[in-house]
Backbone as a ProteinNet text record, in pm:
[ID]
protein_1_A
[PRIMARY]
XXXXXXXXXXXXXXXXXXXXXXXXXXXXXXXXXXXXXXXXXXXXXXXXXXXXXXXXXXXXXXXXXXXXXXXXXXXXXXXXXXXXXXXXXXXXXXXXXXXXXXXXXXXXXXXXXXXXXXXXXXXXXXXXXXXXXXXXXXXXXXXXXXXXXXXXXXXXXXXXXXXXXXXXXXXXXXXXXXXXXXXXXXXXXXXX
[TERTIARY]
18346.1	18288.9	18392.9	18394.6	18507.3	18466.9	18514.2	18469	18442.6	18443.2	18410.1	18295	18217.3	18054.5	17982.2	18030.6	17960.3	17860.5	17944.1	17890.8	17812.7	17791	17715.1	17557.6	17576.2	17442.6	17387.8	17457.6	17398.7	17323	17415.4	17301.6	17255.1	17213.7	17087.3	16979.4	16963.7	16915	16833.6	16918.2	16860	16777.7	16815.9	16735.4	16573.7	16537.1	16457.3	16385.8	16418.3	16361.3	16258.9	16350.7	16259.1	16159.6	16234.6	16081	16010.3	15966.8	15859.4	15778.2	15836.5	15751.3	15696.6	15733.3	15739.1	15585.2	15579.7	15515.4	15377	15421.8	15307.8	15233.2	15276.7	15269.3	15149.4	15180.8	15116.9	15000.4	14966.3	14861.8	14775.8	14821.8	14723.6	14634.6	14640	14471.4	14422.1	14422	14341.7	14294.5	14349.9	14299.7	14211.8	14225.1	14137.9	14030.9	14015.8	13889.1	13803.1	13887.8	13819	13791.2	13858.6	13755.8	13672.1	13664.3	13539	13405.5	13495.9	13359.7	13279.7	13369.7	13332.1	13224.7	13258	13137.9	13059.1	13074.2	12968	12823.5	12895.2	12834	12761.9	12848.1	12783.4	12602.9	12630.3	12566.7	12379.5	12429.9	12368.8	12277.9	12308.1	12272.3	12181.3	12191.6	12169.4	11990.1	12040.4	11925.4	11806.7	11865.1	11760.6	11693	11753	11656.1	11607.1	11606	11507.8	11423.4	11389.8	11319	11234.5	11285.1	11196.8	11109.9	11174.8	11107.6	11002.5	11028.9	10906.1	10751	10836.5	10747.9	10624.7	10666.2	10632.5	10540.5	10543.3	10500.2	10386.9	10416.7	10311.5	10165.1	10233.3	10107.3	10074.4	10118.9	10043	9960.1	9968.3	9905.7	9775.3	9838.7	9715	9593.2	9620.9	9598.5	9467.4	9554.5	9442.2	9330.5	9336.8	9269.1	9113.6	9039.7	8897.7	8912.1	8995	9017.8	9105.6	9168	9258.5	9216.8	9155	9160.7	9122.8	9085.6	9001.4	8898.6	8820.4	8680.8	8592.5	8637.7	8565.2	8556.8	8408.3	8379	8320.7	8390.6	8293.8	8370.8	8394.1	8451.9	8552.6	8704.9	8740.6	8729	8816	8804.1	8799.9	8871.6	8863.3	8719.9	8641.3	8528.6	8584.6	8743.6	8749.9	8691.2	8642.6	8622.7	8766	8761	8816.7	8818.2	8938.3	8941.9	8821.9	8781.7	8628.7	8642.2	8777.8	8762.1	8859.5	8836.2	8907.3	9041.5	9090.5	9193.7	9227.8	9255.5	9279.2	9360.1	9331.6	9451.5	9542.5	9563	9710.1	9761.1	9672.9	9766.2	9828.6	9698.2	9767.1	9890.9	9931.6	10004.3	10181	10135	10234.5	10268.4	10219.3	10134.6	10229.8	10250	10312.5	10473.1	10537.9	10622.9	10688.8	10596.4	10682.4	10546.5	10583.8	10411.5	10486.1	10377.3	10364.9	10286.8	10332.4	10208.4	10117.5	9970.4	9850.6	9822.5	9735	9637.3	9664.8	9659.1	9642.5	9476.5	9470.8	9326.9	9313.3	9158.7	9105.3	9008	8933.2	8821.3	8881.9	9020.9	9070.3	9138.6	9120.4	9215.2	9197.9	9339.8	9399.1	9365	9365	9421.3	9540	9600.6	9738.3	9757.7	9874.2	9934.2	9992.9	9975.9	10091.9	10223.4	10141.9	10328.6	10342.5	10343.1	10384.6	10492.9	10553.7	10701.1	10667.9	10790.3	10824.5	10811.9	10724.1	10786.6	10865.7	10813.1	10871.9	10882.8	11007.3	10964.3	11052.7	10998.5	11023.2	11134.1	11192.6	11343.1	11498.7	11426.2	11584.9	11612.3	11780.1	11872	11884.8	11829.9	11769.8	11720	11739.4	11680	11549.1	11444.7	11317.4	11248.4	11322	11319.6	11308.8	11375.8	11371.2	11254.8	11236.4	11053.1	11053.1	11021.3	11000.1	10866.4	10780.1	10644.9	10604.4	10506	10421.3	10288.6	10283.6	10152.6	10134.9	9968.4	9898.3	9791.6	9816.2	9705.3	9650.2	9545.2	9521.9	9482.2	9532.9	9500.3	9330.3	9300.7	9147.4	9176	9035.1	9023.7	8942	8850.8	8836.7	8924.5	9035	9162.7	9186.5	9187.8	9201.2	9045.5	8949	8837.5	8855.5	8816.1	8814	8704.8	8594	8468.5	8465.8	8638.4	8665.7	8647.3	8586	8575.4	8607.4	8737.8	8760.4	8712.6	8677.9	8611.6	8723.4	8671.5	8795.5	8817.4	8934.3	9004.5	9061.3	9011.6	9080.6	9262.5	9266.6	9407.7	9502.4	9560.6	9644.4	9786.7	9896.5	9990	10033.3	10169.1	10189.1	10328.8	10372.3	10491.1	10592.3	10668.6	10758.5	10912	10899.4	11034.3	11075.2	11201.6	11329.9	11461.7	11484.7	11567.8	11730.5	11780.9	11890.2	12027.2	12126.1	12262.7	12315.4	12469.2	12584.5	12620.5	12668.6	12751.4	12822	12932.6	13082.2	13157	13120.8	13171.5	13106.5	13033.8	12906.6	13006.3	13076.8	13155.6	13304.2	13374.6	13489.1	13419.1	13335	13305.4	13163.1	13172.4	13055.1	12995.9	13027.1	12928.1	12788.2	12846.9	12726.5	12657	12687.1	12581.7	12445.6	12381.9	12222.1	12182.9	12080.2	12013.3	12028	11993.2	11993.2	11831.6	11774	11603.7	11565.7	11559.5	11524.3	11396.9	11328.2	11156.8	11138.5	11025.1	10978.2	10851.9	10763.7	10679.7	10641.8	10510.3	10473.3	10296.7	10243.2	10133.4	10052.7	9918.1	9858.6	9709.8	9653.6	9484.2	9466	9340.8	9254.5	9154.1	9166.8	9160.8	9020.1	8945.1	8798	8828
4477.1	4566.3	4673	4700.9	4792.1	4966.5	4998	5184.2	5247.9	5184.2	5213.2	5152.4	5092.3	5036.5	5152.1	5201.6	5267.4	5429	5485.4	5611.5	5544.1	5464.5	5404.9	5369.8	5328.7	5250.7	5403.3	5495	5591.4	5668.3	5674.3	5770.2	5650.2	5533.2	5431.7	5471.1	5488.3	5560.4	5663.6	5808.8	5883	5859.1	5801.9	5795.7	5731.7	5652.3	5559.5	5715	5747.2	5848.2	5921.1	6026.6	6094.5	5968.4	5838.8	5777.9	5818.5	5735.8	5742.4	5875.9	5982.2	6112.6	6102.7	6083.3	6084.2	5985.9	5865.8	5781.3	5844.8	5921.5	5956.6	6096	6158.3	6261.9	6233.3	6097.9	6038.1	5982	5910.3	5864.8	5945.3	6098.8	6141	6157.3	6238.1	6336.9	6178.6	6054.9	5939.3	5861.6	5893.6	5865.3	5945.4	6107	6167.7	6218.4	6185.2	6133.3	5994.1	5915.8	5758.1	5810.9	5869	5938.6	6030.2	6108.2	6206.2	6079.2	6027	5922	5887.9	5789	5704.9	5793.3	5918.2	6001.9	6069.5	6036.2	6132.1	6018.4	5868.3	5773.2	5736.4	5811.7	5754.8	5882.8	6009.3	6091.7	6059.2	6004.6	5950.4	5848.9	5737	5635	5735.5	5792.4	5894.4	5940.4	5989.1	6075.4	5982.5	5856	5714.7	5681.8	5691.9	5598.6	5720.9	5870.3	5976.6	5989.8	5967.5	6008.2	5857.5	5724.9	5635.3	5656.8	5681.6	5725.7	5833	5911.2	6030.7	5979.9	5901.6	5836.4	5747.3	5670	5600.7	5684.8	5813	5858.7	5918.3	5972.5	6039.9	5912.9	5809.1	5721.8	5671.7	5680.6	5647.8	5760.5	5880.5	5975.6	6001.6	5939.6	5919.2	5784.1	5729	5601.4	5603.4	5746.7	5793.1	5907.2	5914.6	6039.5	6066.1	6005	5968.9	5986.8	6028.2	6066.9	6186.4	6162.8	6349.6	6455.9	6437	6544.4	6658.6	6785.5	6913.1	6954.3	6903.9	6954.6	7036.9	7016.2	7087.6	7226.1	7283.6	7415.6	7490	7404.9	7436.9	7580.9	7573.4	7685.8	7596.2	7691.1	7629.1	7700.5	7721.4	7690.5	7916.5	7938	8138.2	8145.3	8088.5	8121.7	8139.2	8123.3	8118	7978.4	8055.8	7931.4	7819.3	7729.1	7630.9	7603.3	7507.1	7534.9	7498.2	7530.5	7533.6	7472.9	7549.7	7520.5	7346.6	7289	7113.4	7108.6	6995.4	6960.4	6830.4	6848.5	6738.3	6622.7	6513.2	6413.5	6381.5	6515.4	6515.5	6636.4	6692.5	6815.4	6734.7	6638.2	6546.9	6463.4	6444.4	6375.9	6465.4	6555.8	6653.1	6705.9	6724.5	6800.7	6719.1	6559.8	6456.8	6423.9	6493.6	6483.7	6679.8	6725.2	6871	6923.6	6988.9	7022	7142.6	7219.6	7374.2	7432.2	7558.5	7605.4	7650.2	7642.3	7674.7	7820.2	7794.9	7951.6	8048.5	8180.8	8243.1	8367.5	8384.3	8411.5	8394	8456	8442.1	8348.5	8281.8	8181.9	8067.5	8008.7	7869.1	7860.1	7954.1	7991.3	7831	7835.8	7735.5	7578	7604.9	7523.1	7506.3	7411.8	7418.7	7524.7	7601.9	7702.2	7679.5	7588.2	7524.6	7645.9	7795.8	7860.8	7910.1	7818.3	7871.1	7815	7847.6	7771.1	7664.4	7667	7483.7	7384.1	7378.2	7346.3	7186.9	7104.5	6948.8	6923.4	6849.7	6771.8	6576.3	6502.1	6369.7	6362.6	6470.4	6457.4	6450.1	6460.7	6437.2	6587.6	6534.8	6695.5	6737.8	6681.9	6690	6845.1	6932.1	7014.5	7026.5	7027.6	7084.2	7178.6	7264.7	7393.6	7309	7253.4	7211.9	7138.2	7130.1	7149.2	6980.1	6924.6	6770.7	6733.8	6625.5	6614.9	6481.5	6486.8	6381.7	6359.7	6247.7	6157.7	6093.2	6077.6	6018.2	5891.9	5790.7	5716.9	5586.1	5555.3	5593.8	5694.3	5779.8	5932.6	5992.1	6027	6027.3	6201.2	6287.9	6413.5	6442	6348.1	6356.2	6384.6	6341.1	6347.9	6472.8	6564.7	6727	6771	6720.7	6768.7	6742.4	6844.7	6813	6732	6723.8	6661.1	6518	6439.2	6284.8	6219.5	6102.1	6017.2	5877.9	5878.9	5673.1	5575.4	5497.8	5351.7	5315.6	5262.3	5141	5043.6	5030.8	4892.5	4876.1	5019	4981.4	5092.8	5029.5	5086.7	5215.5	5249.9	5345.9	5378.9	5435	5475.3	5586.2	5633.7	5721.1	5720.7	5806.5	5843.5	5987.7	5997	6119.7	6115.5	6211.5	6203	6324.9	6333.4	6416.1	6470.4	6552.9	6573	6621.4	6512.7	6523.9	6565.4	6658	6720.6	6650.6	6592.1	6535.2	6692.1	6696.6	6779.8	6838.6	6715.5	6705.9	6722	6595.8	6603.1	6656.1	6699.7	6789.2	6934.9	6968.4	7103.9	7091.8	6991.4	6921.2	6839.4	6803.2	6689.9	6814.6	6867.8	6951	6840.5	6739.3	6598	6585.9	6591.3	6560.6	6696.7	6800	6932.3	6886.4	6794	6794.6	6705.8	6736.2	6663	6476.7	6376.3	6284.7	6232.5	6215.2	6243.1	6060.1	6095.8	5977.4	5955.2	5837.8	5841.1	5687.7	5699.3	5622.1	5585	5478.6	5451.3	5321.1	5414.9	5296.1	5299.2	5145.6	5160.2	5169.6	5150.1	5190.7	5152.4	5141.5	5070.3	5201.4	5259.3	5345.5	5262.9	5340.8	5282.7	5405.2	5298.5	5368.3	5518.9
7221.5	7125.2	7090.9	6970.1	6915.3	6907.5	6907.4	6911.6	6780.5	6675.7	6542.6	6601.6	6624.6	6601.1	6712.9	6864.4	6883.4	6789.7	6727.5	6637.6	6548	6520.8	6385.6	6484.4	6570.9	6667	6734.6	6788.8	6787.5	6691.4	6544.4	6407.9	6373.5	6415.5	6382.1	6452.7	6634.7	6724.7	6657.5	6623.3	6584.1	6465.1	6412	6300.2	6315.2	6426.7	6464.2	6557.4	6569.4	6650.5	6513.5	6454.4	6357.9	6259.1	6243.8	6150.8	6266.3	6406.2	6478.9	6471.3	6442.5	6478.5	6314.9	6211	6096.6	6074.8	6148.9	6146.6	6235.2	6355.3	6425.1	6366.8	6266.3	6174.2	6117.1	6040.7	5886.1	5987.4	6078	6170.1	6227.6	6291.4	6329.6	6322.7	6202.6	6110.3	6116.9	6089.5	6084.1	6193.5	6349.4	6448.3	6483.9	6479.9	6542	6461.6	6296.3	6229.8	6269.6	6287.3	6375.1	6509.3	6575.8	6732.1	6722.2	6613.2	6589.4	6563.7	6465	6384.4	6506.6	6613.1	6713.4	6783.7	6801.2	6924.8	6842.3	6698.1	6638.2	6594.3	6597.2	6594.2	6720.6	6784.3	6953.4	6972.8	6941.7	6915.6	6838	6720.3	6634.8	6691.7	6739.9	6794.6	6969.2	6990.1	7089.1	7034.4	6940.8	6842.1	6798.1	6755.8	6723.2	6888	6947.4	7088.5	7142.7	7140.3	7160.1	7085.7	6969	6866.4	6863.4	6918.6	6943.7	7031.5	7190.1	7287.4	7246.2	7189.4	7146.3	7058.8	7016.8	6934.2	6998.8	7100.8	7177.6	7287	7332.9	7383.5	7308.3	7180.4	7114.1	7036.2	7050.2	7034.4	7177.1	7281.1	7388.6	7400.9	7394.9	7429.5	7283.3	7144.2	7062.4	7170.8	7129	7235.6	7363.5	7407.4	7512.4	7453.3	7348	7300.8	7387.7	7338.9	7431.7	7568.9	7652.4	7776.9	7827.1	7689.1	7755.9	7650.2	7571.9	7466.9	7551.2	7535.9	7549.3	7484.9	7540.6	7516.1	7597.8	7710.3	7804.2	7770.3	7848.9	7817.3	7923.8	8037.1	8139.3	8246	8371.9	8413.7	8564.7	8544.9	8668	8767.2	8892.3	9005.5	9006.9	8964.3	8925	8882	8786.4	8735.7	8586.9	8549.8	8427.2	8308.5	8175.7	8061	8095.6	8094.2	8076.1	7886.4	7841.7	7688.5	7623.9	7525.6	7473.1	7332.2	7265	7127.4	7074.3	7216.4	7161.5	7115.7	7092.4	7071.5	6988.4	6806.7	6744.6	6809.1	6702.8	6740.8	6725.3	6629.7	6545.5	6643.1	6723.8	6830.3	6949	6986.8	7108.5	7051.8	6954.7	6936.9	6911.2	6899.4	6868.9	7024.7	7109.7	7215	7326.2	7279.2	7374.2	7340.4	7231.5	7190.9	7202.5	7159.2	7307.7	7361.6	7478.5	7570.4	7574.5	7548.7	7565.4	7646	7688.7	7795.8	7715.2	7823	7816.8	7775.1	7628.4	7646.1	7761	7761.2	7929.1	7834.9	7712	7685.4	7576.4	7548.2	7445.9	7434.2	7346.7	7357.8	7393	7387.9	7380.9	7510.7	7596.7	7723	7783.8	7818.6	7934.1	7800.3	7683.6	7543.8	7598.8	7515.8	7522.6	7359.8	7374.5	7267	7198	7047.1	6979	6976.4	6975.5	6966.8	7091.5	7197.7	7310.6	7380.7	7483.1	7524.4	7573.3	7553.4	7591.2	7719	7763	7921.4	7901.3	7832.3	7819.9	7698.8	7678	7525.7	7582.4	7486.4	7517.8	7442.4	7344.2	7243.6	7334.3	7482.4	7540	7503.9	7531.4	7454.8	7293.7	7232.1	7097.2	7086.5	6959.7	6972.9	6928.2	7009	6988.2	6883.2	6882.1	6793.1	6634	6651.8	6459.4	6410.3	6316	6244.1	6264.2	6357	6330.1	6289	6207.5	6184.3	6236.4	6281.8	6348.2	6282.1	6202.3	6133.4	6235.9	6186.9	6251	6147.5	6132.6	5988.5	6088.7	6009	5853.7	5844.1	5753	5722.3	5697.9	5822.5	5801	5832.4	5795.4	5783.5	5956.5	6000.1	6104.7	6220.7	6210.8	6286.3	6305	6224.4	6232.4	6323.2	6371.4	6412.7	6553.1	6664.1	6801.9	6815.2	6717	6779	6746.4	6661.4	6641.4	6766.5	6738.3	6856.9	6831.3	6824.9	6788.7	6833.8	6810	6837.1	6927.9	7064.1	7094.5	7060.4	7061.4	6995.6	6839.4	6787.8	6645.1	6664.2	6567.5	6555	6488.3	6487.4	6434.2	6470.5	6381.2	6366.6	6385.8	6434.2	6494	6412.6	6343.9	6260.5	6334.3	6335.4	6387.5	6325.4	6263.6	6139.5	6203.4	6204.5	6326.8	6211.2	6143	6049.3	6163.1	6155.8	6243	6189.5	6228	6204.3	6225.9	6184.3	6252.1	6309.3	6374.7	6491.4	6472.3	6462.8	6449.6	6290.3	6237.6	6126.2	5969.7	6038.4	5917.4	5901.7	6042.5	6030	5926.8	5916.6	5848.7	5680.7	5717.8	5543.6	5492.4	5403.1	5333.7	5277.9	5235	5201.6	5290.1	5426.2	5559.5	5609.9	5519.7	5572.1	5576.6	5478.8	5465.5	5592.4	5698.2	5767.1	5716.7	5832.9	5815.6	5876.6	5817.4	5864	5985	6071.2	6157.3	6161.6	6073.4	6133.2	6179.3	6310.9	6426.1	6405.1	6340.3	6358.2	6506	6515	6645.6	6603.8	6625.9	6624.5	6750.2	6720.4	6879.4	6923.1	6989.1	6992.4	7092.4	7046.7	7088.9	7215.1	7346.9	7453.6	7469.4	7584.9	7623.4	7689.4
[MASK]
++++++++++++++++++++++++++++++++++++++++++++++++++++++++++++++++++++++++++++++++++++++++++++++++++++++++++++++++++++++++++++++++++++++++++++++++++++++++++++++++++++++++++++++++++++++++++++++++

């Protein structure tokens, strides 16, 4: 090998150097949009099998209505009213998808408190706080009455629509600011 070819194979070297950084430049911003995507997709997919599960819970608990509602008016174990003023089937159903604590007075004492805290919700790490709605059909007006009493064996639906954020890339794309609304229907047979 002659000594004129070494200097030439070296500024070839260098040169192979700056494309690569040049090359890893132009790639980045596009890998670590494809790894946002990947965990924001992973997220997403997260949000669908909680909001199923909830769902699933809030028609088992329609389901049982005829056995858990609140009706009682009688007195517990203090000598306090026990809840008096009932409990729709559109509350139990809401009721099983986040549980709140109980009345502590008033005529409905030891009710459950639709604005009261939170002790459980079936949303997982989902936030709770955000206005989710839970149908209940066929859309009957009875359904709003504590004094409904379903037939066993007929049926009904249980709806729960979840208006879900991307996270991640909702903060980077102003395209994905608006909610992405997740809804779960499950049906259900009204049990003795």
């Amino acid at each position: 090998m002659s000594q004129r070819c070494l200097p030439r194979r070296r500024l070839l070297f260098q040169n192979s150097r700056g494309q690569s950084l040049v090359e890893t430049a132009l790639l980045l911003p596009l890998l670590i949009v494809l790894l946002f995507g990947v965990v924001e997709f992973g997220f997403f997919l997260y949000a669908h099998v909680q909001v199923a599960n909830a769902a699933r819970e809030s028609a088992r608990a329609a389901s049982l209505y005829n056995l858990t509602r609140y009706t009682s008016s009688g007195l517990d174990n203090n000598g306090d009213a026990l809840c008096s003023g009932g409990w729709t089937l559109l509350q139990t159903a809401q009721q099983a998808v986040v549980y709140r604590e109980a009345q502590t007075s008033g005529s409905n004492k030891n009710c459950p408190n639709p604005n009261g805290v939170i002790r459980y919700t079936s949303l997982g790490r989902l936030t709770s706080t955000v206005v989710f709605t839970v149908t209940v059909s066929p859309a009957q007006s009875t359904y709003t009455s504590p004094s409904f009493s379903p037939t066993p064996g007929t049926t009904g639906t249980v709806t729960l629509t979840y208006p879900y954020r991307l996270p991640i890339l909702s903060n980077f794309l102003p395209i994905l600011k608006d909610p992405v609304l997740i809804r779960k229907s499950v049906q259900y047979e009204y049990q003795q």
